Amino acid sequence: KISRQLNYIIVTSLQRMPSNNNNKRAALPSNEETLSLLLPESKSPRSTMRVADPISVPLGGGDGSAVDALAATTASKTLTLPEETGIAVKNNNSSHGNSSNIADTTRTATTLQYSSTRSGSNLGSHNKNNNNNNNNTSIYFQNNPSPRSPSVAQLRLNEKLSLLSGQTMWLLPPLRRFDVPSIRLADGPHGVRKPVREYSLQRSHPATCFPTAAALACSWDPALVRSVGKALRHECVHHEVSCLLGPGMNLKRHACGGRNFEYFSEDPYLTGELAAAYIQGVQGSGQVAACVKHFAVNNQESHRFVVCATVDERTLRELYLRHFERVIKDKTNPPLAVMCAYNKVNGQYCSEHDYLNVQILRHEWGYDGVLMSDWGAVNDRVAGLRTQLDLEMPGSYGAHHREIRRALDSGELTEAEIDTSAQRVLNLIERVRVVVDDNNNNKDASRSGNNSTRSKRTTATSTTMEEDVSGSSAHAQSTALLSSNNRLSWPVQHDIAKKTAMECAVLLRNKDNFLPLNSNNVQSVAVIGEFGKSFPRFQGGGSSHVQSEWVRAAYDEVFRFCDNVSFASGYEEDDEDTEQVNTELLQEAIDVAKEAQFVLLCVGLPEIMESEGFDRPHMKMPAQHNALVTEVCKVNSNVIVVLSNGGAVEMPWVDQPKAIFESYLLGEAGGAAIVDLVFGTQSPSGKLSESFPLQLSDVLADQNFPGSRDRVEYREGLDVGYRYFDSANQPVLFPFGHGLTYTTFSYVELEIEVLQDETHSKRVKVSIGLSNTGKFPAKEVIQCYVRDVTATVHRPFQELRAFEKVFLHPGETTKVVLQLEFEAFAFYDVGVKDWIVEPGDFEIRIGSSSRDVRQTQVVELTTGQFASTEAQQSYPPRPVGSIVKLDDDTFSKRFRGSLGKINQCITPLHDNFHRNSLLKEVSASSSIGSFLLWVVFKGSVADIKPGPSFKRDRKLMEAAVRNLPLRAIVLFGKGSISFELMDALIFFMNGLYSSAMAGLLVACTPFRRKAKKPSPEQVVYEAVPVEP
């Protein structure tokens, strides 16, 4: 079929061309002598559906035909075809063989290039198996356009609708009429999670587990993060994944956020810079799309499907959107997809939020990529399409298509709005088609290995480790390089994970330069704690859980430096009790510690205490873990504590150990990385990307976290993380940016030069000398904070505006240059609805952390724009050291001149259930609700097998299921239940039996498309306040 289609296109194009001798149309050969398009042999017909698959075309028939005439000379010729043909031909006779780079052809593929060095053979004698035939030319499908790449105008309505929803849990639908294949999405962000079964959360194909975002951010190294993104891209191609759901970019508003381990930082600037590097790595070759998430203000797991975040516009802009803006407006490589969040923001669900999705994302930031829903996040599909939510995930199996058709019939929705979203999804599919080597017979071969040994792994076919390219031809360039000889090396991926982990670990405390240990002086080491041997804590729970089969535990790695290694479990792996202590296990650990010269004490937060689906209720570690540190330090003075946790914890014993490492969740090679750092193979260089408060009550946002079922108020405003602690002079356990090395650094000669000072354009050059004054080669992160000294509105005491990671040998000195531009001095003025810089004095503060500032200097900016009255009234200035009031009056003033009103998240009180009622709510007072909860829970835990993780896996699923809204049952039901049937069940639960029976008839009729949408008075839909 493809052969006939291409034959027709080329012949038709040639008919339109004049001959070389006159303006008459060229004569064509007979049917037997026309271009014979011979598809290459393949073990799978799937290979013919891929971008850049060559189709051999012998040129010239020796009979004076048009083709022969055009190929009559030995010089290279170019045959121009109409642009709509979408065909490019490249001669295969170059000295580079048949893998010639097809980047020479234009993106629109309007050119046929060939060399006419003929051997005298005629068209009919072409041998399809002869790759050395001088007349052999390759035709490549190009991205835009091609016979398999239709425009949305060519699609039927049902084809357009299919593009607006996933085909399954992880696949986007194909367009079979145009041979457009399906593409696969997969969870990230620190590993590729390709489930073994569609709905399996625990079982997935083996992949490398890199450090989670919480750990990765502590590297403060965009180049390192870019390399991790590139490694993830290679595994995506190996697993045939075209879109990786990452990075997670939400801010750490509160230390107890359940998914904090998936997020970078409490600071939007640091988050934005690292996320941009991650995206560049993933999308570098054009083969894989990155999908940033979750847009926006998604900072908790409690009631995440229905909770409404009430936030003023300045806080929204400066904290919760700034990092998204950074990556969306990246001119080099913006993300190809954005995922909306579950929650509401100021009264509207993110999946249908006109202000966020249309006014800001599309219009203000100019984003034209795909906006997709989080899984099950769609509340009203028609409203989502009107606010340019292009893609709903997972596939709803037509459940929303009926509502869309009804909206089209009534005029509530136009087909032009559907066309816009369908075209974006089509563009994404065309952009990221992955070329797969069909000769690979072991695509999903397991990665061999265990916790204690370096085992040889099975290699699998993937992309070449090509250099990153950008631009419209990136996909064609990378796919042209694919070969069955290029393989993905699992050991190389693992080494990348280890090197990354070593850059991320943070040395919090090193009393009297206790570390590094000299292996020549180490006689015995005790490893205490299950995290150090049998149950390494290296990743978080939930959708990001990676199936890693080469996890290296600290206990096994210590043998590389010491032969005498003992062990005590210390605690049970799922012990989450914050009150009770197991005295038997504690005594065993004390006895082992007494006999050892050094103790490596591995404690932290068990996975059962922090995961997607629920928030932590406190910052405490289990009582057993705290008791271990206290009691072991009493019997051994050489204790090194290694913390494994996804977020900040309280440390009542902080002054007792000689050294403390914060490892967060370092991935599969975390154990090896920590041991290497302890023994001085490399100096630690990680810096905290979040503040560690002394106790939970010190966190200002804790007064409004996690809020109620329907509403969480961001009353703390800008006072999040170090912005609050430094402005209020609040003592902390460890400050933002803190991290020690095995050497010392000197900061000297701060120089500042104003290069540009205009109202809307600023450029300031900051130079600082840095010297390694110690005895160990190491890296230092220079952090640049800016303080507005003369502001007429409240501004945080200081804000991170630039940073640079520098490696120096002992005695080496370098000069580091940082650039500060308009954004470094600006704040968002709610009165003028824009970013402004007030003229005045700004203090440039250079340091090793937010509390370790080494050099300061004031610079004056003489031009700018003074704050509006609305800005001054909503955030009046306050002295350093004062505590902000969180009363109603203060909070309501911040909404003056801002988006929405303070009461937009107030949900009308009623006793009836609706589509957004949670399963835990309906199960408490309805037998139907109890039955639904039982059915959904049973289905969710079907894949959970008995074993060490059984308890925590069930806890995760129970929390997730209980907090599901009723509408999500339809979205996850794979077509087994419709919205019409769910509405009928809701009527039953509300005691409206006549309406329920009528609903059942509607649900069972084949004419559901004509059924009317229930009115709000029937209390099926949740009442939502209307924005003014």
Coordinates of C-alpha atoms in Angstrom, one line a residue, residues 17 203 216 220 258 296 376 397 406 427 466 500 550 611 633 730 770 829 946 953 1017:
M17 CA 7.6 19.2 -14.1
R203 CA 5.9 -4.3 38.9
L216 CA 19.6 15.7 42.5
W220 CA 23.5 22.4 42.3
G258 CA 4.2 13.6 50.6
A296 CA 0.3 24.5 39.2
G376 CA -7.7 11.1 36.3
Y397 CA -12.7 4.8 26.5
R406 CA -23.3 16.9 23.0
N427 CA 2.5 17.5 16.4
E466 CA 25.1 10.9 19.9
T500 CA 25.6 11.6 40.2
W550 CA 21.3 -3.6 40.8
S611 CA 5.0 8.4 49.6
C633 CA 26.9 7.5 70.3
Q730 CA 14.5 32.4 62.7
L770 CA 37.6 31.8 44.8
D829 CA 3.3 44.2 40.9
P946 CA 3.3 -11.0 49.6
D953 CA 2.3 -1.0 49.1
E1017 CA -30.0 21.2 40.9

